PDB file of C-alpha atoms and ligand atoms in Angstrom:
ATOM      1  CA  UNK A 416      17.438   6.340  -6.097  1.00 58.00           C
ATOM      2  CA  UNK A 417      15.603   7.125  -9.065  1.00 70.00           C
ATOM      3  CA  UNK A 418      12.132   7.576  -9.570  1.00 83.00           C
ATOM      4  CA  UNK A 419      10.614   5.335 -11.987  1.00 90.00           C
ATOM      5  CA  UNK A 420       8.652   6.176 -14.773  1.00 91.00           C
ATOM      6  CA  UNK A 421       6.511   4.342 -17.199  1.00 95.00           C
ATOM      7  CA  UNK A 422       3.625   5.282 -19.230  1.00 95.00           C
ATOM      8  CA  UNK A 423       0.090   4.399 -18.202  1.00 95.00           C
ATOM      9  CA  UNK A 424       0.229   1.730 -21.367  1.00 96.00           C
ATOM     10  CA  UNK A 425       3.138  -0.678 -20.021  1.00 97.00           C
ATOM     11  CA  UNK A 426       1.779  -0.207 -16.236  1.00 97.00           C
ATOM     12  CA  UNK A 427      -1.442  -1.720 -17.959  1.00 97.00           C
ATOM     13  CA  UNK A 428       0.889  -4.342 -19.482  1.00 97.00           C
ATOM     14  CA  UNK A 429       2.745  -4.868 -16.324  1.00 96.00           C
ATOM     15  CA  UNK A 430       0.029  -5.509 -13.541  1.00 97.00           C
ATOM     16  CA  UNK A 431      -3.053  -6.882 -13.172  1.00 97.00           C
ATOM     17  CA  UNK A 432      -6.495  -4.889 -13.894  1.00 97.00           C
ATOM     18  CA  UNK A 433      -6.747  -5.200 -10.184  1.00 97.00           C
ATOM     19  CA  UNK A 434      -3.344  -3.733  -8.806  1.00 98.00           C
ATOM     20  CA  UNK A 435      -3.706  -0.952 -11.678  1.00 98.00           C
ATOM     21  CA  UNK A 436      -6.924  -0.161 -10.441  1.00 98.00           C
ATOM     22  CA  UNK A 437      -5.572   0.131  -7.185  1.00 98.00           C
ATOM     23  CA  UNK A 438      -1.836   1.164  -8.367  1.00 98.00           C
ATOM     24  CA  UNK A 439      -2.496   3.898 -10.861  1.00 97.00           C
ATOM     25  CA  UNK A 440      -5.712   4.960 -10.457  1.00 97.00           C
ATOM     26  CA  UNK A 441      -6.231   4.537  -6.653  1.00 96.00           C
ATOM     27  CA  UNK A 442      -9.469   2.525  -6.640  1.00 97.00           C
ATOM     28  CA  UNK A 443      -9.859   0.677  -3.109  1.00 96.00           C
ATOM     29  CA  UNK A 444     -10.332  -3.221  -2.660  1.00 97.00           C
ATOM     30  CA  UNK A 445     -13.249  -3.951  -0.983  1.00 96.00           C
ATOM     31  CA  UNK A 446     -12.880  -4.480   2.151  1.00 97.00           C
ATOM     32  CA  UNK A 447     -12.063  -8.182   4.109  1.00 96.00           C
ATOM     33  CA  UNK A 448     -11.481  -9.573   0.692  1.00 95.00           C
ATOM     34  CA  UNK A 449      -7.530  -8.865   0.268  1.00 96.00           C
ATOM     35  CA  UNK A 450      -5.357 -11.712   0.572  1.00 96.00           C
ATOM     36  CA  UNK A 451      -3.004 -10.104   2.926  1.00 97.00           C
ATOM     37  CA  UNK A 452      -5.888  -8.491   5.655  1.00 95.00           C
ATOM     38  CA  UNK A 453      -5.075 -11.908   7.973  1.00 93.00           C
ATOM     39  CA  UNK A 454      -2.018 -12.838   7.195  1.00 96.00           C
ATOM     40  CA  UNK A 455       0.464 -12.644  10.023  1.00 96.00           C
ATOM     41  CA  UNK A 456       3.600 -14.510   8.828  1.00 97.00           C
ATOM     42  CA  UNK A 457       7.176 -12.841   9.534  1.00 97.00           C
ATOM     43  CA  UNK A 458       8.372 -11.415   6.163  1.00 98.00           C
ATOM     44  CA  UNK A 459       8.660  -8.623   4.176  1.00 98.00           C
ATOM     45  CA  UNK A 460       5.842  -6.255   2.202  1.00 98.00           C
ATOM     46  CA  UNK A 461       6.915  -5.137  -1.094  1.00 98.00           C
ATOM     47  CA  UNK A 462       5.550  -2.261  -3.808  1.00 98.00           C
ATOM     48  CA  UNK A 463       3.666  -5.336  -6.031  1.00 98.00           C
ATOM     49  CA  UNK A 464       4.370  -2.582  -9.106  1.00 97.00           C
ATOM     50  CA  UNK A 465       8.217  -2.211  -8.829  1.00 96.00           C
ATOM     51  CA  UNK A 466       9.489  -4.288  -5.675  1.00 97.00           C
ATOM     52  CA  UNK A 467      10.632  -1.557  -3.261  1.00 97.00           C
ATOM     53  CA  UNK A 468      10.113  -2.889  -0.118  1.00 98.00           C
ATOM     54  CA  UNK A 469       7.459  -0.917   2.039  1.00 98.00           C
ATOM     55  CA  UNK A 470       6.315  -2.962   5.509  1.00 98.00           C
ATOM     56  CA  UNK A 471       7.565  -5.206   7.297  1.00 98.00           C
ATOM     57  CA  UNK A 472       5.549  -8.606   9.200  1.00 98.00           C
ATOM     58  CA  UNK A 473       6.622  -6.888  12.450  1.00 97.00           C
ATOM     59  CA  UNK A 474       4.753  -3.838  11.925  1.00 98.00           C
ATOM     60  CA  UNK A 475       1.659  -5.381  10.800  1.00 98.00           C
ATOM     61  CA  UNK A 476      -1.515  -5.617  13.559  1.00 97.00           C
ATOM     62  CA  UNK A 477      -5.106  -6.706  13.322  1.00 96.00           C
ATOM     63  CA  UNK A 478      -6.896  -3.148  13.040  1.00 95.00           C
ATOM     64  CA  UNK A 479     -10.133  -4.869  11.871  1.00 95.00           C
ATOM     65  CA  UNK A 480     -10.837  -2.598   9.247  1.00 93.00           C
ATOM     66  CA  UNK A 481     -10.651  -4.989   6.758  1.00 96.00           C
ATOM     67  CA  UNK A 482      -7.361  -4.094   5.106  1.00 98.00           C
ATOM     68  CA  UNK A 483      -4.327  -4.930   6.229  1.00 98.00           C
ATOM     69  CA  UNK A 484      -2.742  -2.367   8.705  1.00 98.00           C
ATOM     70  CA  UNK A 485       0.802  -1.314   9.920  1.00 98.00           C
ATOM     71  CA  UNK A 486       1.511   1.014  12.410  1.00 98.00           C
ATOM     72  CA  UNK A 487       5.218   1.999  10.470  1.00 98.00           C
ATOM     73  CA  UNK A 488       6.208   1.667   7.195  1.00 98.00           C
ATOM     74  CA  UNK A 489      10.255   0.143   6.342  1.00 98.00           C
ATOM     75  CA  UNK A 490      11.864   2.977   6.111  1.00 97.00           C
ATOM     76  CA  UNK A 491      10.538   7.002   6.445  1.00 93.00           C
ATOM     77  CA  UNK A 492      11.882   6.888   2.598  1.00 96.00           C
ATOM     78  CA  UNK A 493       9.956   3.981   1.408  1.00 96.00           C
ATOM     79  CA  UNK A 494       6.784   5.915   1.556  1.00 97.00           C
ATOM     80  CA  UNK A 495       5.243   9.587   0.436  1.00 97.00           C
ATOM     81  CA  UNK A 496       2.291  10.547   2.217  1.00 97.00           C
ATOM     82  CA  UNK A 497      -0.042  13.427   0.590  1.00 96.00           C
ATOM     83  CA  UNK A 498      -3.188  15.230   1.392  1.00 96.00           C
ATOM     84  CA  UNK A 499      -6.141  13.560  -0.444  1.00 95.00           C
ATOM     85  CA  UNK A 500      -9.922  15.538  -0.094  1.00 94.00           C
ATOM     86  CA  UNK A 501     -11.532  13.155  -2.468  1.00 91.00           C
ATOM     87  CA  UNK A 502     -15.207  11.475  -2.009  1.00 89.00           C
ATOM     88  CA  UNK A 503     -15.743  14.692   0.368  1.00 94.00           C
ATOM     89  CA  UNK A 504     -13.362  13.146   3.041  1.00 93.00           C
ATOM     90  CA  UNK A 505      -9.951  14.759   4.616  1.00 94.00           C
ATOM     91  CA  UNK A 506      -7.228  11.680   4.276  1.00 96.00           C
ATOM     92  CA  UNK A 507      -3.686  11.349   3.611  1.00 97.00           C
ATOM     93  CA  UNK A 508      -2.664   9.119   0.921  1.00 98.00           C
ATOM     94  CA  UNK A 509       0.018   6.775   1.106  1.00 98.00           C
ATOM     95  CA  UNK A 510       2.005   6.420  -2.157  1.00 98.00           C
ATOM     96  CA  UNK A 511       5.376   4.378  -3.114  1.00 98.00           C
ATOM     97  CA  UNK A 512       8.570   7.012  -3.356  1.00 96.00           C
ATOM     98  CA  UNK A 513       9.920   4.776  -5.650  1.00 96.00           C
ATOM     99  CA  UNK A 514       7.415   4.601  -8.641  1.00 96.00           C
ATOM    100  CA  UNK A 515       4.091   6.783  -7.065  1.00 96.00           C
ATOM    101  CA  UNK A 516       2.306   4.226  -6.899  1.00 97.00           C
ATOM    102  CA  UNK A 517      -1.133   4.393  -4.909  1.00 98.00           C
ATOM    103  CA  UNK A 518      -1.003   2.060  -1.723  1.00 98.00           C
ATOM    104  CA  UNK A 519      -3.841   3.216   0.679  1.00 98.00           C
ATOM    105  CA  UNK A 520      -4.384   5.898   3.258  1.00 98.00           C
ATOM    106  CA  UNK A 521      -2.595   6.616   6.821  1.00 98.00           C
ATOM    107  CA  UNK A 522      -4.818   7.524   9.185  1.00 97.00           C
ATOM    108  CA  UNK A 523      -4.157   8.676  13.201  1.00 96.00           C
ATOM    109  CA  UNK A 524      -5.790   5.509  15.186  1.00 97.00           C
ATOM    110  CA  UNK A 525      -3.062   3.149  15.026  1.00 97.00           C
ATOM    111  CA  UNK A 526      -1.269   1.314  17.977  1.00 97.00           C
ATOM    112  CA  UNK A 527       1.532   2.476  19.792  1.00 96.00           C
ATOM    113  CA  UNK A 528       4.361   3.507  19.810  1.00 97.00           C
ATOM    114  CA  UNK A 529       3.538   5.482  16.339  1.00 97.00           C
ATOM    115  CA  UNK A 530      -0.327   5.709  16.751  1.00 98.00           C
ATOM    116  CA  UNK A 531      -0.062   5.689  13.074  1.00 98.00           C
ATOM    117  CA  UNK A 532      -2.726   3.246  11.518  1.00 98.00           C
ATOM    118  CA  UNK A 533      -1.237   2.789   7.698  1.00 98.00           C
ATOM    119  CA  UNK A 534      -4.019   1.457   5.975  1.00 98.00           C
ATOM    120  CA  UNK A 535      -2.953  -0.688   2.863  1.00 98.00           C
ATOM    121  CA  UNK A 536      -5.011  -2.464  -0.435  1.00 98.00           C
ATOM    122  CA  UNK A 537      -3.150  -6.352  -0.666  1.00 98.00           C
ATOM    123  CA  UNK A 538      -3.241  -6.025  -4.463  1.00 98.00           C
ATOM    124  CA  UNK A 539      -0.827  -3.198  -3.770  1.00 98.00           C
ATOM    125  CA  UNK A 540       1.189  -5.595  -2.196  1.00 98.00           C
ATOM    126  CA  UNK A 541       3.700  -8.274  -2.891  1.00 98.00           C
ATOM    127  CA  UNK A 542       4.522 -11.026   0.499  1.00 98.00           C
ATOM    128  CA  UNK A 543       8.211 -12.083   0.608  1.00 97.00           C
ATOM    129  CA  UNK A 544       7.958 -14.939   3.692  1.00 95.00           C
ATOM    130  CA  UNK A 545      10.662 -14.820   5.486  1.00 90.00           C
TER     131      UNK A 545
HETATM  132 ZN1   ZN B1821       6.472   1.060  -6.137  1.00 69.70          ZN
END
């Protein structure tokens, strides 16, 4: 599949100044305020910039950090993971393949079986309920 690529000017006139925030210029939600952190309803997580879908309800666990966490993502494909060293911290970043998009950080605490904790804004996200 193709990348996609848009200019910074229609991803402003495409999301909200929240999700581009988050999207395109990887600002964080604050934490325990994202509308997704407690929701627990079997469906599907989607890119909320261009619809690829990224995590699924079955994946998703209470980590208690205040964002909501997944211990897999879809597919290995959905997702490109990258070194980040900004604000003086070692992370990796978790972007969409399909359109780069910014989604959160993966860290190594997670639950088994992956012990993966993927750690993801809600504004980055769109809910399809099953
Ligand atoms: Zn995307």
């Amino acid at each position: 599949m193709e990348k996609i690529e848009k200019t910074e000017q229609e991803w402003r006139a495409e999301l909200t100044p929240e999700q581009y925030r988050i999207l395109r210029e990887k600002a964080t939600e604050p934490a325990f305020t994202g509308e997704y952190d407690h929701l627990f309803e079997p469906g599907s997580y989607r890119c909320a910039a261009c619809g690829e879908l990224l995590f699924v309800s079955g994946t998703k666990y209470d980590s208690g950090c205040g964002w909501p966490a997944f211990y897999a993502p879809a597919d290995e494909s959905a997702i490109d993971e990258e070194t980040d060293t900004s604000y003086g911290m070692l992370r990796t970043e978790v972007t969409c393949s399909n359109c780069g998009g910014h989604l959160g950080h993966v860290f190594g605490d997670g639950p088994a079986p992956t012990g993966q904790r993927y750690c993801i804004n809600s504004a980055a996200l769109k809910f399809d309920e099953e």
